[in-house]
XYZ file of C-alpha atoms in Angstrom:
122
model
C 0.000 0.000 0.000
C 3.058 2.271 0.235
C 3.336 5.496 -1.739
C -0.396 5.976 -2.256
C -2.354 9.079 -1.350
C -4.471 7.220 1.176
C -4.517 10.074 3.676
C -6.169 9.617 7.047
C -9.550 8.822 5.465
C -8.086 5.793 3.682
C -6.279 4.690 6.830
C -9.584 4.849 8.725
C -11.073 2.380 6.230
C -8.070 0.082 6.575
C -8.303 0.369 10.357
C -11.944 -0.704 10.245
C -10.832 -3.849 8.427
C -8.058 -4.457 10.960
C -10.647 -4.453 13.740
C -12.394 -7.475 12.241
C -11.754 -10.752 14.063
C -11.471 -12.338 10.595
C -8.510 -10.125 9.636
C -5.279 -12.136 9.407
C -3.038 -9.387 7.983
C 0.428 -9.572 9.561
C 2.321 -6.808 7.702
C 1.013 -3.372 6.769
C 3.256 -1.006 4.831
C 1.875 2.518 4.669
C 5.130 4.300 3.869
C 4.532 7.600 2.078
C 0.731 7.510 2.359
C 0.204 10.980 3.896
C -0.767 9.591 7.307
C -0.996 12.095 10.181
C -1.793 11.860 13.895
C -5.450 11.245 13.033
C -4.610 8.171 10.949
C -2.278 6.901 13.654
C -5.105 7.238 16.188
C -7.293 5.052 13.940
C -4.548 2.439 13.662
C -3.936 2.477 17.423
C -7.652 2.014 18.036
C -7.753 -0.922 15.621
C -4.775 -2.525 17.347
C -6.540 -2.069 20.659
C -9.725 -3.715 19.345
C -7.965 -6.642 17.662
C -4.385 -6.930 18.947
C -3.701 -10.494 17.901
C -2.650 -10.410 14.236
C -0.617 -7.433 12.936
C 3.120 -7.938 13.492
C 4.727 -5.196 11.361
C 3.598 -1.635 10.721
C 5.657 0.635 8.455
C 4.726 4.321 8.634
C 7.922 5.847 7.275
C 7.658 9.078 5.275
C 4.419 10.201 6.884
C 3.556 12.821 9.498
C 2.573 10.827 12.614
C 3.441 13.618 15.050
C 4.289 13.040 18.689
C 0.740 12.061 19.589
C 0.488 9.455 16.821
C 3.834 7.907 17.703
C 2.942 7.785 21.408
C -0.399 6.100 20.721
C 1.154 3.444 18.502
C 4.116 2.872 20.806
C 1.675 2.321 23.665
C 0.016 -0.400 21.590
C 3.382 -2.086 20.941
C 4.084 -2.099 24.670
C 0.753 -3.807 25.412
C 1.506 -7.483 26.181
C -1.589 -8.591 24.227
C -0.447 -6.824 21.067
C 1.536 -8.949 18.588
C 2.986 -5.890 16.836
C 6.751 -6.352 17.067
C 7.951 -3.760 14.549
C 6.826 -0.150 14.241
C 8.776 1.966 11.781
C 8.367 5.679 11.199
C 10.319 8.602 9.835
C 8.938 12.092 9.634
C 8.578 13.043 5.962
C 9.607 16.643 6.479
C 13.011 15.595 7.858
C 14.066 14.180 4.506
C 13.029 17.324 2.633
C 14.715 19.514 5.231
C 17.907 17.488 4.908
C 18.085 17.909 1.137
C 17.407 21.647 1.406
C 20.034 22.226 4.082
C 22.626 19.935 2.548
C 23.333 22.482 -0.173
C 23.416 25.510 2.127
C 26.736 26.861 3.340
C 27.221 27.980 6.919
C 30.447 29.979 7.001
C 33.081 27.861 5.290
C 31.493 24.576 6.313
C 28.580 22.631 4.923
C 25.711 22.164 7.282
C 25.549 18.525 8.341
C 22.351 16.925 9.523
C 21.484 13.452 10.629
C 18.174 11.985 9.564
C 17.021 9.044 11.613
C 14.832 6.141 10.649
C 13.053 5.462 13.915
C 12.134 1.912 14.680
C 10.524 0.457 17.755
C 10.777 -3.264 18.235
C 9.452 -5.424 20.996
C 12.183 -7.504 22.614
């Protein structure tokens, strides 16, 4: 599903499917799908309703915000939740990096580190 303009409205529909006891989906890749805190809240709610199936959730290159990340991380920490891998990277960081990479600060190039955040259950 990655790199689609699903937005939060599309993620809400997917989340409704994840809540079904018949859902057996183990991996959901929503990288680059324009997901914000609202979409993350829908996913967290779905994981709360039906925590037994999804094992990997990839939300890189979206805009989950602090609230969205906290909600999903809380789900990962729930012992009933089978989610073992949550990946996210703020989309704006990558754009900011490419913009700043070419800018000079004095005689030195500005150096930035862009992190790919991952949370895994041990």
